[in-house]
Amino acid sequence: MTVARTTVGASASSLAPLQSFLSDVWTAEHLPESDRFPFELALEEVFMNVVMHGSEGRTDVWTDVTLEHAADSVQMTIRDNGNPFDPLTLAPPDIGAAMQDRPVGGLGVHLIRTLMDEVTYRLEDGCNVLVMRKRLRID
């Protein structure tokens, strides 16, 4: 198993380094390109939620991202010390409703739940810990 980890401050300017981290690990591990998108989407969605909501009223918030590559899967753990929030408590959006009738937000978490094989949340030592795992399509 290969493990890679990085930590950044919770500001929008840290998104690009996180995306580069994911890309670099993906390339170094020779992971299938066809499985990369769910991780890119999840990383951006979760991190930007920490920036916009989890760090509200605070300047000391950080986000730690760990990628673990096992033989047939990749697990991404996003840990932050922002305001406690379990995104898995959000009700699924009504994707059948007309666009103008849908509230803003909630679709990103729905997509993460749909695209990943496993998604769990826990509050640990005052930190939000979101773990997402997906089996790889190995040819």
JSON list of C-alpha atoms in Angstrom, two decimals:
[
{"chain": "A", "resi": 1, "resn": "MET", "atom": "CA", "xyz": [0.00, 0.00, 0.00]},
{"chain": "A", "resi": 2, "resn": "THR", "atom": "CA", "xyz": [1.25, 3.46, -0.91]},
{"chain": "A", "resi": 3, "resn": "VAL", "atom": "CA", "xyz": [0.29, 6.46, 1.21]},
{"chain": "A", "resi": 4, "resn": "ALA", "atom": "CA", "xyz": [0.73, 10.14, 0.27]},
{"chain": "A", "resi": 5, "resn": "ARG", "atom": "CA", "xyz": [-0.28, 13.10, 2.40]},
{"chain": "A", "resi": 6, "resn": "THR", "atom": "CA", "xyz": [-0.38, 16.89, 2.25]},
{"chain": "A", "resi": 7, "resn": "THR", "atom": "CA", "xyz": [-1.74, 19.67, 4.45]},
{"chain": "A", "resi": 8, "resn": "VAL", "atom": "CA", "xyz": [-2.84, 23.15, 3.36]},
{"chain": "A", "resi": 9, "resn": "GLY", "atom": "CA", "xyz": [-4.52, 26.17, 4.88]},
{"chain": "A", "resi": 10, "resn": "ALA", "atom": "CA", "xyz": [-8.25, 26.50, 4.23]},
{"chain": "A", "resi": 11, "resn": "SER", "atom": "CA", "xyz": [-8.20, 29.22, 1.59]},
{"chain": "A", "resi": 12, "resn": "ALA", "atom": "CA", "xyz": [-9.36, 29.11, -2.02]},
{"chain": "A", "resi": 13, "resn": "SER", "atom": "CA", "xyz": [-5.77, 29.66, -3.18]},
{"chain": "A", "resi": 14, "resn": "SER", "atom": "CA", "xyz": [-4.85, 26.25, -1.73]},
{"chain": "A", "resi": 15, "resn": "LEU", "atom": "CA", "xyz": [-7.15, 24.39, -4.14]},
{"chain": "A", "resi": 16, "resn": "ALA", "atom": "CA", "xyz": [-4.61, 24.40, -7.01]},
{"chain": "A", "resi": 17, "resn": "PRO", "atom": "CA", "xyz": [-1.83, 22.83, -4.89]},
{"chain": "A", "resi": 18, "resn": "LEU", "atom": "CA", "xyz": [-4.29, 20.16, -3.71]},
{"chain": "A", "resi": 19, "resn": "GLN", "atom": "CA", "xyz": [-5.29, 19.41, -7.30]},
{"chain": "A", "resi": 20, "resn": "SER", "atom": "CA", "xyz": [-1.59, 19.13, -8.24]},
{"chain": "A", "resi": 21, "resn": "PHE", "atom": "CA", "xyz": [-1.01, 16.79, -5.30]},
{"chain": "A", "resi": 22, "resn": "LEU", "atom": "CA", "xyz": [-3.80, 14.51, -6.49]},
{"chain": "A", "resi": 23, "resn": "SER", "atom": "CA", "xyz": [-2.56, 14.62, -10.07]},
{"chain": "A", "resi": 24, "resn": "ASP", "atom": "CA", "xyz": [1.03, 13.89, -9.07]},
{"chain": "A", "resi": 25, "resn": "VAL", "atom": "CA", "xyz": [0.05, 10.92, -6.92]},
{"chain": "A", "resi": 26, "resn": "TRP", "atom": "CA", "xyz": [-2.26, 9.59, -9.63]},
{"chain": "A", "resi": 27, "resn": "THR", "atom": "CA", "xyz": [0.54, 9.75, -12.20]},
{"chain": "A", "resi": 28, "resn": "ALA", "atom": "CA", "xyz": [3.23, 8.34, -9.90]},
{"chain": "A", "resi": 29, "resn": "GLU", "atom": "CA", "xyz": [1.03, 5.39, -8.95]},
{"chain": "A", "resi": 30, "resn": "HIS", "atom": "CA", "xyz": [0.03, 4.72, -12.59]},
{"chain": "A", "resi": 31, "resn": "LEU", "atom": "CA", "xyz": [-3.63, 4.75, -11.62]},
{"chain": "A", "resi": 32, "resn": "PRO", "atom": "CA", "xyz": [-6.33, 4.43, -14.29]},
{"chain": "A", "resi": 33, "resn": "GLU", "atom": "CA", "xyz": [-7.31, 7.81, -15.73]},
{"chain": "A", "resi": 34, "resn": "SER", "atom": "CA", "xyz": [-10.89, 6.55, -15.97]},
{"chain": "A", "resi": 35, "resn": "ASP", "atom": "CA", "xyz": [-11.09, 6.46, -12.14]},
{"chain": "A", "resi": 36, "resn": "ARG", "atom": "CA", "xyz": [-9.59, 9.88, -11.47]},
{"chain": "A", "resi": 37, "resn": "PHE", "atom": "CA", "xyz": [-12.63, 12.15, -11.94]},
{"chain": "A", "resi": 38, "resn": "PRO", "atom": "CA", "xyz": [-14.55, 11.08, -8.79]},
{"chain": "A", "resi": 39, "resn": "PHE", "atom": "CA", "xyz": [-11.52, 11.95, -6.67]},
{"chain": "A", "resi": 40, "resn": "GLU", "atom": "CA", "xyz": [-11.02, 15.30, -8.39]},
{"chain": "A", "resi": 41, "resn": "LEU", "atom": "CA", "xyz": [-14.67, 16.18, -7.88]},
{"chain": "A", "resi": 42, "resn": "ALA", "atom": "CA", "xyz": [-14.71, 15.03, -4.26]},
{"chain": "A", "resi": 43, "resn": "LEU", "atom": "CA", "xyz": [-11.51, 16.89, -3.40]},
{"chain": "A", "resi": 44, "resn": "GLU", "atom": "CA", "xyz": [-12.74, 20.16, -4.87]},
{"chain": "A", "resi": 45, "resn": "GLU", "atom": "CA", "xyz": [-16.23, 19.85, -3.40]},
{"chain": "A", "resi": 46, "resn": "VAL", "atom": "CA", "xyz": [-15.17, 18.93, 0.13]},
{"chain": "A", "resi": 47, "resn": "PHE", "atom": "CA", "xyz": [-12.26, 21.37, 0.27]},
{"chain": "A", "resi": 48, "resn": "MET", "atom": "CA", "xyz": [-14.29, 24.33, -0.99]},
{"chain": "A", "resi": 49, "resn": "ASN", "atom": "CA", "xyz": [-17.02, 23.52, 1.54]},
{"chain": "A", "resi": 50, "resn": "VAL", "atom": "CA", "xyz": [-14.36, 23.71, 4.27]},
{"chain": "A", "resi": 51, "resn": "VAL", "atom": "CA", "xyz": [-13.17, 27.05, 2.86]},
{"chain": "A", "resi": 52, "resn": "MET", "atom": "CA", "xyz": [-16.66, 28.56, 2.49]},
{"chain": "A", "resi": 53, "resn": "HIS", "atom": "CA", "xyz": [-18.45, 27.08, 5.49]},
{"chain": "A", "resi": 54, "resn": "GLY", "atom": "CA", "xyz": [-16.09, 25.23, 7.80]},
{"chain": "A", "resi": 55, "resn": "SER", "atom": "CA", "xyz": [-13.75, 28.14, 8.34]},
{"chain": "A", "resi": 56, "resn": "GLU", "atom": "CA", "xyz": [-16.45, 30.77, 8.75]},
{"chain": "A", "resi": 57, "resn": "GLY", "atom": "CA", "xyz": [-15.27, 33.30, 11.32]},
{"chain": "A", "resi": 58, "resn": "ARG", "atom": "CA", "xyz": [-11.86, 31.59, 11.72]},
{"chain": "A", "resi": 59, "resn": "THR", "atom": "CA", "xyz": [-8.37, 32.01, 10.28]},
{"chain": "A", "resi": 60, "resn": "ASP", "atom": "CA", "xyz": [-6.69, 28.92, 11.77]},
{"chain": "A", "resi": 61, "resn": "VAL", "atom": "CA", "xyz": [-8.39, 26.22, 9.69]},
{"chain": "A", "resi": 62, "resn": "TRP", "atom": "CA", "xyz": [-6.31, 23.62, 7.83]},
{"chain": "A", "resi": 63, "resn": "THR", "atom": "CA", "xyz": [-7.14, 20.64, 5.65]},
{"chain": "A", "resi": 64, "resn": "ASP", "atom": "CA", "xyz": [-5.15, 17.43, 5.50]},
{"chain": "A", "resi": 65, "resn": "VAL", "atom": "CA", "xyz": [-5.56, 15.09, 2.50]},
{"chain": "A", "resi": 66, "resn": "THR", "atom": "CA", "xyz": [-4.31, 11.51, 2.52]},
{"chain": "A", "resi": 67, "resn": "LEU", "atom": "CA", "xyz": [-4.40, 9.20, -0.49]},
{"chain": "A", "resi": 68, "resn": "GLU", "atom": "CA", "xyz": [-3.93, 5.48, 0.03]},
{"chain": "A", "resi": 69, "resn": "HIS", "atom": "CA", "xyz": [-3.48, 3.18, -2.95]},
{"chain": "A", "resi": 70, "resn": "ALA", "atom": "CA", "xyz": [-4.11, -0.50, -2.30]},
{"chain": "A", "resi": 71, "resn": "ALA", "atom": "CA", "xyz": [-4.04, -3.22, -4.96]},
{"chain": "A", "resi": 72, "resn": "ASP", "atom": "CA", "xyz": [-7.60, -2.68, -6.15]},
{"chain": "A", "resi": 73, "resn": "SER", "atom": "CA", "xyz": [-8.73, 0.62, -4.64]},
{"chain": "A", "resi": 74, "resn": "VAL", "atom": "CA", "xyz": [-7.90, 4.19, -3.69]},
{"chain": "A", "resi": 75, "resn": "GLN", "atom": "CA", "xyz": [-8.97, 5.77, -0.45]},
{"chain": "A", "resi": 76, "resn": "MET", "atom": "CA", "xyz": [-8.98, 9.53, 0.09]},
{"chain": "A", "resi": 77, "resn": "THR", "atom": "CA", "xyz": [-9.28, 10.90, 3.60]},
{"chain": "A", "resi": 78, "resn": "ILE", "atom": "CA", "xyz": [-9.97, 14.59, 4.08]},
{"chain": "A", "resi": 79, "resn": "ARG", "atom": "CA", "xyz": [-9.48, 15.80, 7.62]},
{"chain": "A", "resi": 80, "resn": "ASP", "atom": "CA", "xyz": [-10.00, 19.40, 8.73]},
{"chain": "A", "resi": 81, "resn": "ASN", "atom": "CA", "xyz": [-10.17, 21.34, 11.96]},
{"chain": "A", "resi": 82, "resn": "GLY", "atom": "CA", "xyz": [-13.02, 23.52, 10.74]},
{"chain": "A", "resi": 83, "resn": "ASN", "atom": "CA", "xyz": [-16.46, 23.87, 12.23]},
{"chain": "A", "resi": 84, "resn": "PRO", "atom": "CA", "xyz": [-17.96, 20.41, 12.84]},
{"chain": "A", "resi": 85, "resn": "PHE", "atom": "CA", "xyz": [-20.20, 19.27, 9.99]},
{"chain": "A", "resi": 86, "resn": "ASP", "atom": "CA", "xyz": [-21.29, 15.83, 8.80]},
{"chain": "A", "resi": 87, "resn": "PRO", "atom": "CA", "xyz": [-22.12, 16.19, 5.09]},
{"chain": "A", "resi": 88, "resn": "LEU", "atom": "CA", "xyz": [-23.71, 12.73, 5.09]},
{"chain": "A", "resi": 89, "resn": "THR", "atom": "CA", "xyz": [-26.61, 14.08, 7.16]},
{"chain": "A", "resi": 90, "resn": "LEU", "atom": "CA", "xyz": [-27.77, 16.17, 4.19]},
{"chain": "A", "resi": 91, "resn": "ALA", "atom": "CA", "xyz": [-30.93, 14.88, 2.55]},
{"chain": "A", "resi": 92, "resn": "PRO", "atom": "CA", "xyz": [-30.49, 13.79, -1.06]},
{"chain": "A", "resi": 93, "resn": "PRO", "atom": "CA", "xyz": [-31.47, 16.56, -3.50]},
{"chain": "A", "resi": 94, "resn": "ASP", "atom": "CA", "xyz": [-34.64, 16.23, -5.53]},
{"chain": "A", "resi": 95, "resn": "ILE", "atom": "CA", "xyz": [-32.93, 15.74, -8.88]},
{"chain": "A", "resi": 96, "resn": "GLY", "atom": "CA", "xyz": [-36.30, 15.29, -10.54]},
{"chain": "A", "resi": 97, "resn": "ALA", "atom": "CA", "xyz": [-37.41, 18.84, -9.68]},
{"chain": "A", "resi": 98, "resn": "ALA", "atom": "CA", "xyz": [-37.18, 21.63, -12.22]},
{"chain": "A", "resi": 99, "resn": "MET", "atom": "CA", "xyz": [-33.94, 23.63, -12.01]},
{"chain": "A", "resi": 100, "resn": "GLN", "atom": "CA", "xyz": [-35.68, 26.78, -10.86]},
{"chain": "A", "resi": 101, "resn": "ASP", "atom": "CA", "xyz": [-37.33, 24.84, -8.01]},
{"chain": "A", "resi": 102, "resn": "ARG", "atom": "CA", "xyz": [-34.11, 23.33, -6.65]},
{"chain": "A", "resi": 103, "resn": "PRO", "atom": "CA", "xyz": [-32.30, 24.94, -3.72]},
{"chain": "A", "resi": 104, "resn": "VAL", "atom": "CA", "xyz": [-28.66, 25.92, -4.19]},
{"chain": "A", "resi": 105, "resn": "GLY", "atom": "CA", "xyz": [-26.20, 23.39, -2.79]},
{"chain": "A", "resi": 106, "resn": "GLY", "atom": "CA", "xyz": [-26.27, 19.73, -1.82]},
{"chain": "A", "resi": 107, "resn": "LEU", "atom": "CA", "xyz": [-25.59, 18.33, -5.29]},
{"chain": "A", "resi": 108, "resn": "GLY", "atom": "CA", "xyz": [-21.84, 17.90, -4.67]},
{"chain": "A", "resi": 109, "resn": "VAL", "atom": "CA", "xyz": [-22.34, 15.61, -1.68]},
{"chain": "A", "resi": 110, "resn": "HIS", "atom": "CA", "xyz": [-24.92, 13.65, -3.68]},
{"chain": "A", "resi": 111, "resn": "LEU", "atom": "CA", "xyz": [-22.41, 13.19, -6.52]},
{"chain": "A", "resi": 112, "resn": "ILE", "atom": "CA", "xyz": [-19.69, 12.06, -4.10]},
{"chain": "A", "resi": 113, "resn": "ARG", "atom": "CA", "xyz": [-22.05, 9.47, -2.59]},
{"chain": "A", "resi": 114, "resn": "THR", "atom": "CA", "xyz": [-22.97, 8.28, -6.08]},
{"chain": "A", "resi": 115, "resn": "LEU", "atom": "CA", "xyz": [-19.46, 8.14, -7.57]},
{"chain": "A", "resi": 116, "resn": "MET", "atom": "CA", "xyz": [-17.64, 6.59, -4.61]},
{"chain": "A", "resi": 117, "resn": "ASP", "atom": "CA", "xyz": [-18.09, 3.02, -3.39]},
{"chain": "A", "resi": 118, "resn": "GLU", "atom": "CA", "xyz": [-17.86, 3.96, 0.29]},
{"chain": "A", "resi": 119, "resn": "VAL", "atom": "CA", "xyz": [-18.17, 7.29, 2.09]},
{"chain": "A", "resi": 120, "resn": "THR", "atom": "CA", "xyz": [-17.97, 7.66, 5.87]},
{"chain": "A", "resi": 121, "resn": "TYR", "atom": "CA", "xyz": [-17.75, 10.60, 8.26]},
{"chain": "A", "resi": 122, "resn": "ARG", "atom": "CA", "xyz": [-16.61, 10.86, 11.83]},
{"chain": "A", "resi": 123, "resn": "LEU", "atom": "CA", "xyz": [-15.74, 13.65, 14.25]},
{"chain": "A", "resi": 124, "resn": "GLU", "atom": "CA", "xyz": [-12.36, 12.76, 15.75]},
{"chain": "A", "resi": 125, "resn": "ASP", "atom": "CA", "xyz": [-10.42, 14.88, 18.26]},
{"chain": "A", "resi": 126, "resn": "GLY", "atom": "CA", "xyz": [-12.47, 17.92, 17.22]},
{"chain": "A", "resi": 127, "resn": "CYS", "atom": "CA", "xyz": [-11.73, 17.36, 13.51]},
{"chain": "A", "resi": 128, "resn": "ASN", "atom": "CA", "xyz": [-14.02, 16.43, 10.63]},
{"chain": "A", "resi": 129, "resn": "VAL", "atom": "CA", "xyz": [-12.82, 13.23, 8.95]},
{"chain": "A", "resi": 130, "resn": "LEU", "atom": "CA", "xyz": [-14.40, 12.25, 5.63]},
{"chain": "A", "resi": 131, "resn": "VAL", "atom": "CA", "xyz": [-13.19, 8.96, 4.13]},
{"chain": "A", "resi": 132, "resn": "MET", "atom": "CA", "xyz": [-14.01, 8.08, 0.52]},
{"chain": "A", "resi": 133, "resn": "ARG", "atom": "CA", "xyz": [-13.03, 4.81, -1.13]},
{"chain": "A", "resi": 134, "resn": "LYS", "atom": "CA", "xyz": [-13.42, 3.59, -4.69]},
{"chain": "A", "resi": 135, "resn": "ARG", "atom": "CA", "xyz": [-12.44, 0.29, -6.29]},
{"chain": "A", "resi": 136, "resn": "LEU", "atom": "CA", "xyz": [-10.34, 0.71, -9.39]},
{"chain": "A", "resi": 137, "resn": "ARG", "atom": "CA", "xyz": [-11.25, -0.56, -12.84]},
{"chain": "A", "resi": 138, "resn": "ILE", "atom": "CA", "xyz": [-8.14, -2.58, -13.53]},
{"chain": "A", "resi": 139, "resn": "ASP", "atom": "CA", "xyz": [-7.91, -4.05, -17.00]}
]
